[in-house]
Coordinates of C-alpha atoms in Angstrom, one line a residue:
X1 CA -16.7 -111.9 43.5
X2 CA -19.3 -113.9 45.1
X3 CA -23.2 -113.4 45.7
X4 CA -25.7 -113.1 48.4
X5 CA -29.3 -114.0 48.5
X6 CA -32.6 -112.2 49.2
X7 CA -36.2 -111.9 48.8
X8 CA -37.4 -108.4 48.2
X9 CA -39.8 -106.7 49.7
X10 CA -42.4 -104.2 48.4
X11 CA -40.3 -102.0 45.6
X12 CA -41.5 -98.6 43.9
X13 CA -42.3 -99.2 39.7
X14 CA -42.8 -96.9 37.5
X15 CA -44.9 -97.3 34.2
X16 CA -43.4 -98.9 31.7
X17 CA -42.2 -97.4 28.6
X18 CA -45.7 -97.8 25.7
X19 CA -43.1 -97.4 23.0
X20 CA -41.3 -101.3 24.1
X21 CA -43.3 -104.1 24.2
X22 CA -43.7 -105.0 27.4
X23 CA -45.7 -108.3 28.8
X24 CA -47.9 -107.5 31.8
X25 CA -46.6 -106.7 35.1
X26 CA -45.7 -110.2 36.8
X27 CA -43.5 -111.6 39.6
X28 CA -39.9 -111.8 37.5
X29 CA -36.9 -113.5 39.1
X30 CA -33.7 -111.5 38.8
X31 CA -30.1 -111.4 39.8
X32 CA -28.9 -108.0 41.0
X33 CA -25.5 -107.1 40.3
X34 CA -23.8 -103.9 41.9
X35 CA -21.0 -102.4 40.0
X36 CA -18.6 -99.5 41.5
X37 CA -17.2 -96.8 39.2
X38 CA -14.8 -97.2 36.2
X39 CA -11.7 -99.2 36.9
X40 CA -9.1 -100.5 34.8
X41 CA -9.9 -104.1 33.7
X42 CA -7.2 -106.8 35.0
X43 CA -4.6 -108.1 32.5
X44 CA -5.6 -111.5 32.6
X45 CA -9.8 -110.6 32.2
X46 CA -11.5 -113.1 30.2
X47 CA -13.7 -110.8 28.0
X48 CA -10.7 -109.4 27.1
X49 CA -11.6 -105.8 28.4
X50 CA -9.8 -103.0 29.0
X51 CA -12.1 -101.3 31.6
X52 CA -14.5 -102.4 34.0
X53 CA -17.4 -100.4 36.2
X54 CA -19.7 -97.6 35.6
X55 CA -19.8 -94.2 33.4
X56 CA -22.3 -92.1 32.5
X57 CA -21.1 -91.6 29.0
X58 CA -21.6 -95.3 27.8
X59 CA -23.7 -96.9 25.6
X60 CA -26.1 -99.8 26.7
X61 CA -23.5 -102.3 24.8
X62 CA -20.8 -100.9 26.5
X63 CA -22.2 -100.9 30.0
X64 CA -23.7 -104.7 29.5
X65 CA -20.3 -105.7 28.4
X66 CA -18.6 -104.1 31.8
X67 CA -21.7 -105.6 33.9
X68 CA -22.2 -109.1 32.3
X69 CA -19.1 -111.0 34.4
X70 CA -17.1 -112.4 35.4
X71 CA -18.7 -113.3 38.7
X72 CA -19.1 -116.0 41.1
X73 CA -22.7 -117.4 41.4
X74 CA -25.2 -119.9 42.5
X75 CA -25.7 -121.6 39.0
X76 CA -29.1 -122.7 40.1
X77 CA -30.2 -119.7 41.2
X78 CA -29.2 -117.9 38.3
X79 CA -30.9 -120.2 35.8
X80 CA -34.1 -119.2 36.9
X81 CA -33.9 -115.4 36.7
X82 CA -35.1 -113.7 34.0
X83 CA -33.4 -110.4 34.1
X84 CA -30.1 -109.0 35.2
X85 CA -30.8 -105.5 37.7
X86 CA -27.2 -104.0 37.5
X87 CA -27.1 -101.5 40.1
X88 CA -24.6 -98.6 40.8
X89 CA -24.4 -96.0 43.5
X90 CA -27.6 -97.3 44.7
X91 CA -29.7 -97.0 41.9
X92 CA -30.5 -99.1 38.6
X93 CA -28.7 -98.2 36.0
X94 CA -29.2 -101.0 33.1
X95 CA -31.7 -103.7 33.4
X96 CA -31.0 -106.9 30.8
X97 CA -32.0 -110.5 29.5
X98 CA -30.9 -113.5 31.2
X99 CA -30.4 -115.8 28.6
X100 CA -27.6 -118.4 29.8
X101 CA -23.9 -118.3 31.0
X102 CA -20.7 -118.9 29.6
X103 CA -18.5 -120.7 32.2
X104 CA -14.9 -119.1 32.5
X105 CA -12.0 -119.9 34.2
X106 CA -14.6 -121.2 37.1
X107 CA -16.9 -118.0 37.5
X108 CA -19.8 -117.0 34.8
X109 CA -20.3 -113.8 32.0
X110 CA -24.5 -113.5 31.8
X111 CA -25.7 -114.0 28.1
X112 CA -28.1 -111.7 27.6
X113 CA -29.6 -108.3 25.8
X114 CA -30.0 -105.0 27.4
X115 CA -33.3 -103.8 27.9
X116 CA -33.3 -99.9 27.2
X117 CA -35.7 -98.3 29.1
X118 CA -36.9 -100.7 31.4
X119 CA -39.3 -99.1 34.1
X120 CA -36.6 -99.8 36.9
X121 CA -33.6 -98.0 35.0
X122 CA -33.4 -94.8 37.8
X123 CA -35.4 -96.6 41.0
X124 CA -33.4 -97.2 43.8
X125 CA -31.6 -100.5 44.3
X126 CA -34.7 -103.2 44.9
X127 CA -32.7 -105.9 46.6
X128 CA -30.7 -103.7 49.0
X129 CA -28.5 -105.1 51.4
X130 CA -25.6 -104.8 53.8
X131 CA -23.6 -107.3 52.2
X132 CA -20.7 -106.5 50.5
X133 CA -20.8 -109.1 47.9
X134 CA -22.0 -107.5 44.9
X135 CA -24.6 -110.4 43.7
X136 CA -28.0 -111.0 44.6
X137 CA -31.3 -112.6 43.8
X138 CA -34.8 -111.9 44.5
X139 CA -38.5 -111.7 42.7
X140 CA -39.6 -108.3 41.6
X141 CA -43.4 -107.5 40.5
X142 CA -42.0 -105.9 37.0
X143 CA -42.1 -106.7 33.4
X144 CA -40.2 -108.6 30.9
X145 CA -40.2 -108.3 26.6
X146 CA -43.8 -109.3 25.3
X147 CA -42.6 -112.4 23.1
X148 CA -41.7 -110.8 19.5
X149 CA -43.7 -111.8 16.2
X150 CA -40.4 -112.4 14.8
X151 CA -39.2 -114.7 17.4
X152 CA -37.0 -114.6 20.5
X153 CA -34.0 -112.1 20.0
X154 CA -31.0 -114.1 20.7
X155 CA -28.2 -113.2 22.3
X156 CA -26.1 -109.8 21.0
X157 CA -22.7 -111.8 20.5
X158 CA -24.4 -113.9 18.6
X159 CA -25.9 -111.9 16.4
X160 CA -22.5 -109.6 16.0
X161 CA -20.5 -113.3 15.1
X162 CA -22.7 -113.8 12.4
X163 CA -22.9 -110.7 11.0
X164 CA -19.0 -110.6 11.0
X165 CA -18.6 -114.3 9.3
X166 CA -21.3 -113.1 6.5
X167 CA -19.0 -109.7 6.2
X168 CA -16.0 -111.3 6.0
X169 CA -17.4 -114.1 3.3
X170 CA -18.6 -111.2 1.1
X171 CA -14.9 -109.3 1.3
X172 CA -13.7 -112.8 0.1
X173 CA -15.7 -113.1 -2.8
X174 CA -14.8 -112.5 -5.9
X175 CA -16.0 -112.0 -9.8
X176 CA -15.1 -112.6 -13.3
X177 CA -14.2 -109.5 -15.5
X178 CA -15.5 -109.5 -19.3
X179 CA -13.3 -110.0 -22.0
X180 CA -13.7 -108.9 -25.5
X181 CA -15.5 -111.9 -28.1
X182 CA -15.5 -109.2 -31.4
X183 CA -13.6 -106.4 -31.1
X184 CA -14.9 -103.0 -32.6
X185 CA -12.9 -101.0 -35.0
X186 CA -14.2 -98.2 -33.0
X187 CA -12.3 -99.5 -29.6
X188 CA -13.1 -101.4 -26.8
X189 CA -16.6 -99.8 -25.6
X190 CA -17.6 -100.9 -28.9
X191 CA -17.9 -105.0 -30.1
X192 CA -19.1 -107.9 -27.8
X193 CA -17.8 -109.1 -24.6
X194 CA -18.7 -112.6 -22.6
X195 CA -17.0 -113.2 -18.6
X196 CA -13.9 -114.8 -18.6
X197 CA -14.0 -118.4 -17.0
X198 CA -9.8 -117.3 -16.1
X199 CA -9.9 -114.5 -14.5
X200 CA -11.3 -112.8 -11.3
X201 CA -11.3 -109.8 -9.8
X202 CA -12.3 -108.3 -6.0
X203 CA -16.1 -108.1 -5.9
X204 CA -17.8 -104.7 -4.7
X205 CA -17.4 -105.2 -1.1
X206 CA -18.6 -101.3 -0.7
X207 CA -21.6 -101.9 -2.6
X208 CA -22.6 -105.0 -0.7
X209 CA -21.9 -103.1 2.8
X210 CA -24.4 -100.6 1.6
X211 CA -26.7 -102.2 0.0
X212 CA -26.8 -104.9 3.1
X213 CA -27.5 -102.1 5.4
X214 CA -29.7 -100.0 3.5
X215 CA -32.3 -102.9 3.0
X216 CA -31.5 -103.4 7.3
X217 CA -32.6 -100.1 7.9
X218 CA -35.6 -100.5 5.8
X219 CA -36.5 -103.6 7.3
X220 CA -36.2 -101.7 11.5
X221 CA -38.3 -98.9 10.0
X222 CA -35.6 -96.2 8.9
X223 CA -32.5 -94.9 9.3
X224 CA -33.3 -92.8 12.7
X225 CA -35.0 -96.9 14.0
X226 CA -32.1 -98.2 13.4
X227 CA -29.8 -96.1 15.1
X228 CA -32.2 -95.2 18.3
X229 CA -30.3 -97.4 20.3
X230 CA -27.4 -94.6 20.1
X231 CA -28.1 -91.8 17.8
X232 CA -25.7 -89.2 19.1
X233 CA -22.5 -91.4 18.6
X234 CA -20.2 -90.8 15.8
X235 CA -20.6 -93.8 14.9
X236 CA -24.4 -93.4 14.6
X237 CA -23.4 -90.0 12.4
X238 CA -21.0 -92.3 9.9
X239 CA -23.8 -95.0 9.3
X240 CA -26.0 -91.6 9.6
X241 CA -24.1 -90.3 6.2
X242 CA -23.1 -93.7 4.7
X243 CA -27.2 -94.6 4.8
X244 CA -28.4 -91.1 3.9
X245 CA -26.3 -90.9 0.2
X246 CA -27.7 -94.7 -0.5
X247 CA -31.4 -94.3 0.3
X248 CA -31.6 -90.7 -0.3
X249 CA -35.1 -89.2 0.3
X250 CA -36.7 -92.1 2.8
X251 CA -40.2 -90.8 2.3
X252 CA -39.9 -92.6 -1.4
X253 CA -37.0 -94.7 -1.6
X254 CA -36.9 -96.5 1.6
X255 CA -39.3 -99.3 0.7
X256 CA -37.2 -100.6 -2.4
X257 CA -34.5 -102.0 0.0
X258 CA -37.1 -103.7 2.3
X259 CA -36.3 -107.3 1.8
X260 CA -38.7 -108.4 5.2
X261 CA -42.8 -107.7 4.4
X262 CA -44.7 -105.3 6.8
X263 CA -45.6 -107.4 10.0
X264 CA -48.7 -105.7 11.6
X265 CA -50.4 -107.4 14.7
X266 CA -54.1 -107.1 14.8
X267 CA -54.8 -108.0 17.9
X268 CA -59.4 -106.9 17.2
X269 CA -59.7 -108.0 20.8
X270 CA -57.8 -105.8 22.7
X271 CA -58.3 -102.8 20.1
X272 CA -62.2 -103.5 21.0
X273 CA -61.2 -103.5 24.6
X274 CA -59.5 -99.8 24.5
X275 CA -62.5 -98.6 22.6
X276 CA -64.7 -100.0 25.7
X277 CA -65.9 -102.6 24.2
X278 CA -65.4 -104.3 27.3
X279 CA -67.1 -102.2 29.7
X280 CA -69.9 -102.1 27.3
X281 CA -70.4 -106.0 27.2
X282 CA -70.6 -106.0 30.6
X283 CA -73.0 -103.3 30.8
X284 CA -75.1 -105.1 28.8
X285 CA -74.8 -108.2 30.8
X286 CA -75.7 -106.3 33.7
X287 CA -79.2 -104.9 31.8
X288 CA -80.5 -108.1 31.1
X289 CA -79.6 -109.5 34.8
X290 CA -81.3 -106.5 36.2
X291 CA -84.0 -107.5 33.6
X292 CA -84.2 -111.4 34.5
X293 CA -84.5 -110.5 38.4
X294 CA -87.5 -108.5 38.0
X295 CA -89.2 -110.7 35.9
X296 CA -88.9 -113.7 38.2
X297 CA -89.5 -111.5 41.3
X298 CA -93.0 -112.4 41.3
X299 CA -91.4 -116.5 41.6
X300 CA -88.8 -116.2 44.1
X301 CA -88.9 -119.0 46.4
X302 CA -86.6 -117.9 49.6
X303 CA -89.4 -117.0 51.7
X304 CA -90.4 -120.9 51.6
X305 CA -87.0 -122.1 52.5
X306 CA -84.6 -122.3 55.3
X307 CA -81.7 -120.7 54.1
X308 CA -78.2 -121.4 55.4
X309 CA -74.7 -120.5 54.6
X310 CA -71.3 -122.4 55.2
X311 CA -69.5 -120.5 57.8
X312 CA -66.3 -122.2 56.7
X313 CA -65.8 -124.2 59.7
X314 CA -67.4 -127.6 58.1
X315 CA -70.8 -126.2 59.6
X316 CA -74.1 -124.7 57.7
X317 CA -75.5 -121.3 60.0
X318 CA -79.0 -119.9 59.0
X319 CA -78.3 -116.5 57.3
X320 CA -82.1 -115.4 56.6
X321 CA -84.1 -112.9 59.0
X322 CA -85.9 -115.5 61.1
X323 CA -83.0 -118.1 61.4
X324 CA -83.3 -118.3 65.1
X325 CA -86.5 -120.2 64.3
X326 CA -84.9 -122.4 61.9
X327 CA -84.1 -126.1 62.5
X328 CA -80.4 -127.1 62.8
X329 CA -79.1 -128.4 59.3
X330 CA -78.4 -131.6 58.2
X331 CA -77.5 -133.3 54.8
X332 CA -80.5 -135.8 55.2
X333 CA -83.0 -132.9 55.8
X334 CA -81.5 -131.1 52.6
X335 CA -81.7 -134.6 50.7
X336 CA -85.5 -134.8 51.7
X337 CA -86.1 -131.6 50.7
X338 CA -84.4 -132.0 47.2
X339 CA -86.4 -134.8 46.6
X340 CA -89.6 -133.1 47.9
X341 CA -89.1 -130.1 45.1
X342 CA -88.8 -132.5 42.2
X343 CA -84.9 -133.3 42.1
X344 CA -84.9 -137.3 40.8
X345 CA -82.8 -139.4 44.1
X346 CA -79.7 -139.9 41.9
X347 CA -79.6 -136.3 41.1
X348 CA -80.0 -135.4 44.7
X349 CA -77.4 -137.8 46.0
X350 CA -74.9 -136.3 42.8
X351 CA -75.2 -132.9 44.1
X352 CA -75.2 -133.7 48.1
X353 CA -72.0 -134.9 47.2
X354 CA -70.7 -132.0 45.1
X355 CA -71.4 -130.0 48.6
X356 CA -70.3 -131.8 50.8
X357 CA -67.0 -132.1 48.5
X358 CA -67.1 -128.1 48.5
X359 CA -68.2 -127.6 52.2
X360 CA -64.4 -129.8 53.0
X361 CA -62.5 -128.1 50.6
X362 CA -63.8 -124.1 51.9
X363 CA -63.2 -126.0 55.9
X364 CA -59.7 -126.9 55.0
X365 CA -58.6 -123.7 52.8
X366 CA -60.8 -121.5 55.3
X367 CA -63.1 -119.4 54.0
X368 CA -67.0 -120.2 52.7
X369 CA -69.1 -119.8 49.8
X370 CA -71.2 -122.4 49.7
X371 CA -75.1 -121.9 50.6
X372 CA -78.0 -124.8 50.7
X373 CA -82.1 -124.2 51.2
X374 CA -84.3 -126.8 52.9
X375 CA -88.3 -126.3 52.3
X376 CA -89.9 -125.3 55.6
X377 CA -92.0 -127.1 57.6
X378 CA -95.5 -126.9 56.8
X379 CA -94.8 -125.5 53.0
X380 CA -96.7 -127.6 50.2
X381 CA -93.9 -128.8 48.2
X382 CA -96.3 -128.6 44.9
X383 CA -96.3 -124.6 46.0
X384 CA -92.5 -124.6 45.6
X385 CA -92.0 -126.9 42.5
X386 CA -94.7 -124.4 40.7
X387 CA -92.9 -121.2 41.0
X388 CA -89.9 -122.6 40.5
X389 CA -91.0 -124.0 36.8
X390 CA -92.4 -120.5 36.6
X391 CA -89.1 -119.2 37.7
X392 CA -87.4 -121.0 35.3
X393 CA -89.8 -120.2 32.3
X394 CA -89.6 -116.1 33.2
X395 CA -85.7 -117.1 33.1
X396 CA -85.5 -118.6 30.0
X397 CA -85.6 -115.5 27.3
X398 CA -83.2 -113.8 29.7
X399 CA -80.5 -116.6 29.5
X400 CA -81.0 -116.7 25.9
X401 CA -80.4 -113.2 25.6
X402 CA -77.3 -113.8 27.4
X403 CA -75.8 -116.5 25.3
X404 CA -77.1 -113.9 22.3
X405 CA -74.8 -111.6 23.9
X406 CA -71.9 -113.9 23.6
X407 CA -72.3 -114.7 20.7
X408 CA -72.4 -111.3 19.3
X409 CA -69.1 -109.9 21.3
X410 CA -67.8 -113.2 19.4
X411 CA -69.1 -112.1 16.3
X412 CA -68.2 -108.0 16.8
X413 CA -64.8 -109.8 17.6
X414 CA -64.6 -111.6 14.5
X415 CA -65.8 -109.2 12.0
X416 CA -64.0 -106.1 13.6
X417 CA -60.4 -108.3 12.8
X418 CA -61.6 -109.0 9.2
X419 CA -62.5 -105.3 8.2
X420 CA -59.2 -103.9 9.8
X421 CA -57.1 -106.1 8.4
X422 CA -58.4 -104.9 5.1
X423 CA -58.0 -101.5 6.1
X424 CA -54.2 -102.5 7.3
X425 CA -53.8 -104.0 3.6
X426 CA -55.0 -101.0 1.8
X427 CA -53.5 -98.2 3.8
X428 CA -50.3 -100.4 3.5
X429 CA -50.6 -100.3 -0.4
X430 CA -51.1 -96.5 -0.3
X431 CA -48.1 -95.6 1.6
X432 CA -45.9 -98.4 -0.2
X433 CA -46.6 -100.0 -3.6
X434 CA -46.1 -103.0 -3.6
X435 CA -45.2 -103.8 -0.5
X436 CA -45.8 -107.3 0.9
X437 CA -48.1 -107.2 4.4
X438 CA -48.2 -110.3 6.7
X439 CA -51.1 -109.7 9.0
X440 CA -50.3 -111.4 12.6
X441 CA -53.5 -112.2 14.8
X442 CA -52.7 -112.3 18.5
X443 CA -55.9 -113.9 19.3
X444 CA -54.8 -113.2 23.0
X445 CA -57.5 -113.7 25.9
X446 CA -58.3 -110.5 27.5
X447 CA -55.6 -108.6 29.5
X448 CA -55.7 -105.6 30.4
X449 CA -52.1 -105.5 31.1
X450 CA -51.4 -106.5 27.5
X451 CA -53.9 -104.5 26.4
X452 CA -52.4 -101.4 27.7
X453 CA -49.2 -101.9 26.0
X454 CA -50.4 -102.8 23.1
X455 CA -53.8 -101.0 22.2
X456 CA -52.6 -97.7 24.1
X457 CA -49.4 -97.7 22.3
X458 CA -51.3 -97.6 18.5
X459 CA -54.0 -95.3 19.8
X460 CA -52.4 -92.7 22.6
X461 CA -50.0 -92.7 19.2
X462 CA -46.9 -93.6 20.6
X463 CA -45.5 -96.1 18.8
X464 CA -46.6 -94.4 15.4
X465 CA -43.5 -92.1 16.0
X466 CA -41.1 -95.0 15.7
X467 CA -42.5 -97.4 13.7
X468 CA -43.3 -97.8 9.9
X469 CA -46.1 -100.8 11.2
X470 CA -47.4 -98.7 14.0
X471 CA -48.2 -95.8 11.7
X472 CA -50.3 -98.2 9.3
X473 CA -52.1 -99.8 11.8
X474 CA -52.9 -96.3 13.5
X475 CA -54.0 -94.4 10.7
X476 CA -56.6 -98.2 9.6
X477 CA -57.9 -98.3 13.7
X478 CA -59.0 -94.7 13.5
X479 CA -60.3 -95.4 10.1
X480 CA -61.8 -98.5 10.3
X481 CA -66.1 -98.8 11.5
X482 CA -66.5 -100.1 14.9
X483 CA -68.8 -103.3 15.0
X484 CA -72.2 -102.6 15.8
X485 CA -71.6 -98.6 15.9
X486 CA -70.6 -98.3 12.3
X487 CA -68.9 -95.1 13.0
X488 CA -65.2 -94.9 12.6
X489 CA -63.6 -93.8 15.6
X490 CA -62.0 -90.1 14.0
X491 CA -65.8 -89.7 13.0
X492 CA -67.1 -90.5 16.5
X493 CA -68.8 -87.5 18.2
X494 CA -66.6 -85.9 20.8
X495 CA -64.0 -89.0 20.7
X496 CA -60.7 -87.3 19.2
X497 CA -58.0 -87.8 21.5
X498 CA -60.6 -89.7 24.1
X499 CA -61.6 -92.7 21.9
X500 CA -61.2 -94.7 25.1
X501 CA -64.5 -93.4 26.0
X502 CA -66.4 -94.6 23.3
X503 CA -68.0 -97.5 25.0
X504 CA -68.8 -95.3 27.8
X505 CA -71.1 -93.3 25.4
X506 CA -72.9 -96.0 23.9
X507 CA -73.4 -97.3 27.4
X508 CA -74.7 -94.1 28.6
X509 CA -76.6 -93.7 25.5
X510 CA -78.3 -97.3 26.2
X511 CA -77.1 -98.5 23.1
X512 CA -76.3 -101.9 23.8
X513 CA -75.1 -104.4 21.6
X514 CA -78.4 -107.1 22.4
X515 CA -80.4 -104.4 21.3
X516 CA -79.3 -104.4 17.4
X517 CA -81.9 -107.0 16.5
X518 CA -85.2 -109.0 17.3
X519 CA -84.7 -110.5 20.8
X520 CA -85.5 -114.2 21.6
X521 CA -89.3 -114.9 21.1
X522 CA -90.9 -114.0 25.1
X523 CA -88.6 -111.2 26.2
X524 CA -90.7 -107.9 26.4
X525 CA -88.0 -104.6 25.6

C-alpha cells in the first residue's frame, strides 16, 4: 500500500455535533485513507487481525482497528496531520486522532482515537482522486477535539494496556483469613479472631471488578455515559446488568462511587456572549461614538485642510470635493503644516516617519489605508489649532465614557463568573451531598466559534442530556442574575427558549450598560 498527495479543494461541512467538544472550525491537516469492503486479514498481519475492510455492523474500535495500518507513507507528511479521514465507497465513514505511528515490518499502524461523530462522518470523500493508491493528504477547513480539562486523551491501546496490567495485579492479590485467638463455647461465630500472618487466601477479584467500574461510571456521568460509545452491543447489555445490580437506583446511589470531583467549566465570557452581551457592548460603543461626533461637529477641521489618501501605489491622491484645486503632496509640505498646527519638530519628524514607513509597507503588500491633511493656503493656523483643542475638549467625556465602558464589560465579566460559580457550588450540593466541585475558568478571549460549542451546548440544552456537569451548570446559568440586568435569564420577559436575544432587548430597550451610573463630569445624557 502506498499513498498519494493532494491539496483539496473547496469541501461541503456540515455543523458539528454541540454534544462533542469541538474547537473552532480551522484549516486541519489530514491523511485520507480509502478502505474496500471486508476481507480476510493475511496470515502474517502485524496487528494480529483476523479481518480487514469495511462493515456496517462495526463498532468505532473495530473499524479504527481495520483502518489504522498497516500502510506505506510519507512519514513527514503524516506527522503533521491531525486527523485520519478513512474513506469507503466514496464516502467518510470514521474520522480519528493522529497521534503517532508505530513502525512495522517497514510500513506504519496510525496511533490515534476515533472521533464519533465528526461533522465529515457521511460527506463525500474530500480528497478525491484517480489514484489507486489508497493514501492521501491534504488541509480541510474542519474541526478537531477542543483540548479537554482533564488533559489530552492518549491513545486507546494505551489506555486498554493499563487497564489490563491493573486487572491482572488485582486477580493476583491476595488476603489473610482470620484465625480464632479465644474460642467460644458457643462455636466459632462466637470468641475473638485476629488475621493470620501464615495464611492467604484469593482476594475478591469480583468485588474489585465491580466496585472499579461502578465508581468509572460514576466518574463519565452514568451507566448510559459510559456505554454511549456502543449501547446496543451485548457487551454493553452485560456491563448494562453487571453495573445496574451494584449501583442500583442511579438517581441516589450513583454519587457514592464517584472517586473524581464534578469538573464544571465556567467560561462567564462566552456565557455573556450567548446572552448578547456582546452585541450589546458594541451597541453601546456605537451610542457614545454617534454621541462624540455630534458634539465635536461644530469643531471639525476638514474643510481647512487638503485631504489626501494613499492610493497604494507609494503616491498620496486628493480624496475631498475640491481636490482638483489642491496642490500636489509632498512630505515637506505635510511637515510644515504639522508644525504650523502645534505638533513640536520631533514629534512631527516621529510621525512623518511612521507614514512614510506605512505608505511602503501598503505600496509593497498593495492595498492603502493610510490618509494625511495639509492646512490650505491662506488658512490662519491659530484658526485650526483652536478648534482642534476644542475638538479635543468636546472629545474628552466621550473617550472617558469609553474606557468606562471597558471597564464595566471587564467588571460584568468578572462578577458574572464569581456569582455563577456560587450558583454551580450550590446547585451541585443540592443534587449531590457532598460532592466535591472543581470550578475550571476558561478565561478564553472571545470566539465565537468556541463560543458556539460551548455556550450553545449548556443553553440550546444539549449537553444537559449527557452530562452529570452539563446539567448543573444549566440549571445555575438559567438561574443565575445577569450583570447589570439583575434578572435571571428563566425570569427574563419573553426569553424562554430565545435567551440569545436578551441583549437584543436591552439594546432595543436603550438600556445600555454606560447608562447604570453617573457619567464622567461634562457629558450631557
Amino acid at each position: 500500500m502506498t499513498d498519494d498527495s493532494l491539496t483539496s479543494g473547496e469541501v461541503p461541512s456540515s455543523a458539528p455535533n454541540l454534544r462533542t467538544p469541538w474547537a473552532p472550525f480551522s484549516d486541519v491537516s489530514v491523511v485520507r485513507i480509502r478502505i474496500p469492503g471486508v476481507r480476510p486479514a493475511p496470515a502474517s498481519d502485524p496487528l494480529d487481525r483476523r479481518l480487514l475492510g469495511y462493515a456496517d455492523d462495526l463498532s468505532s474500535d473495530e473499524l479504527w482497528t481495520r483502518s489504522r495500518g498497516v500502510w506505506k507513507a510519507k512519514l513527514a507528511t503524516l506527522a503533521d496531520a491531525q486527523l485520519a479521514v478513512v474513506v469507503h465507497d466514496g464516502r467518510v465513514v470514521q474520522v480519528a486522532t493522529v497521534e503517532g505511528v508505530t513502525f512495522l515490518d517497514g510500513r506504519v499502524a496510525i496511533d490515534g482515537r476515533p472521533l464519533p461523530g465528526h461533522p465529515l462522518v457521511g460527506l463525500p470523500d474530500p480528497i478525491p482522486n484517480a489514484s489507486p493508491q489508497p493514501i492521501a493528504y491534504g488541509v480541510l477547513a474542519t474541526v478537531v477535539p477542543a483540548p479537554s480539562i482533564w488533559g489530552p486523551p492518549r491513545p486507546y491501546e494505551t489506555v486498554l494496556n493499563e487497564a489490563i496490567a491493573v486487572m491482572s495485579e488485582a486477580a493476583r492479590m491476595r488476603r489473610h483469613v482470620l484465625r480464632p485467638v479465644d474460642p467460644s463455647p458457643s462455636g466459632p461465630a462466637g470468641g475473638r479472631w485476629e488475621l493470620d500472618p501464615d495464611r492467604t487466601e484469593p482476594n475478591d477479584w469480583a468485588e474489585f471488578v465491580c466496585l472499579a467500574l461502578a465508581s468509572a461510571a460514576a466518574n463519565t456521568g452514568g451507566i448510559e455515559a459510559a456505554l454511549a460509545g456502543r449501547p446496543g452491543s451485548w457487551e454493553a447489555s452485560r456491563v448494562r446488568d453487571l453495573l445496574a445490580s451494584q449501583i442500583g437506583d442511579e438517581d441516589s446511589n450513583l454519587m457514592q462511587y464517584r472517586t473524581e470531583p464534578l469538573r464544571i467549566v465556567v467560561d462567564a465570557t462566552q456565557l455573556l456572549d450567548y446572552f448578547g452581551w456582546d452585541e450589546l457592548y458594541d451597541a453601546a460603543a456605537e451610542a457614545i461614538g454617534q454621541d462624540m461626533d455630534r458634539a465635536t461637529a461644530p469643531y471639525d477641521t476638514r474643510a481647512l485642510h487638503w485631504c489626501y489618501r494613499h492610493d497604494g501605489a507609494g503616491n498620496f491622491v486628493p480624496e475631498d470635493p475640491e481636490g482638483a484645486d489642491a496642490p500636489p503632496f509632498s512630505y515637506d509640505a505635510w511637515y510644515d503644516s504639522a508644525v504650523a498646527g502645534g505638533q513640536a519638530p520631533a514629534e512631527a519628524e516621529r510621525l512623518l516617519a511612521r507614514i512614510q514607513e506605512q505608505v511602503a509597507l501598503e505600496a509593497e503588500r498593495g492595498y492603502s489605508m493610510t490618509g494625511a491633511w495639509i492646512i490650505k493656503s491662506g488658512v490662519d493656523p491659530a484658526e485650526v489649532r483652536r478648534l482642534e483643542a476644542a475638538h479635543a475638549a468636546a472629545e474628552a467625556p466621550h473617550d472617558a465614557l469609553l474606557e468606562r465602558l471597558r471597564e464595566l464589560r471587564a467588571a460584568d465579566v468578572a462578577e458574572y463568573r464569581r456569582t455563577l460559580s456560587a450558583a454551580v457550588r450550590a446547585e451541585a450540593q443540592r443534587r449531590y451531598p457532598g460532592v466535591e466541585v472543581v470550578i475550571v475558568d476558561t478565561a478564553s478571549p472571545d470566539d465565537p466559534g468556541s463560543a458556539e460549542s460551548y455556550a450553545s451546548a449548556i443553553l440550546d440544552d444539549y449537553a444537559a442530556e449527557e452530562s452529570l456537569e452539563a446539567a448543573v451548570l444549566l440549571d445555575a446559568v438559567l438561574n443565575t442574575p445577569l450583570p447589570g440586568v439583575d434578572v435571571a435569564p428563566v425570569d427574563y420577559p419573553g426569553a424562554v427558549d430565545r435567551y440569545y436575544t436578551i441583549g437584543e432587548t436591552e439594546v432595543a430597550a436603550g438600556r445600555f450598560p454606560h447608562l447604570r451610573d453617573t457619567a464622567p463630569d461634562g457629558l450631557e445624557r
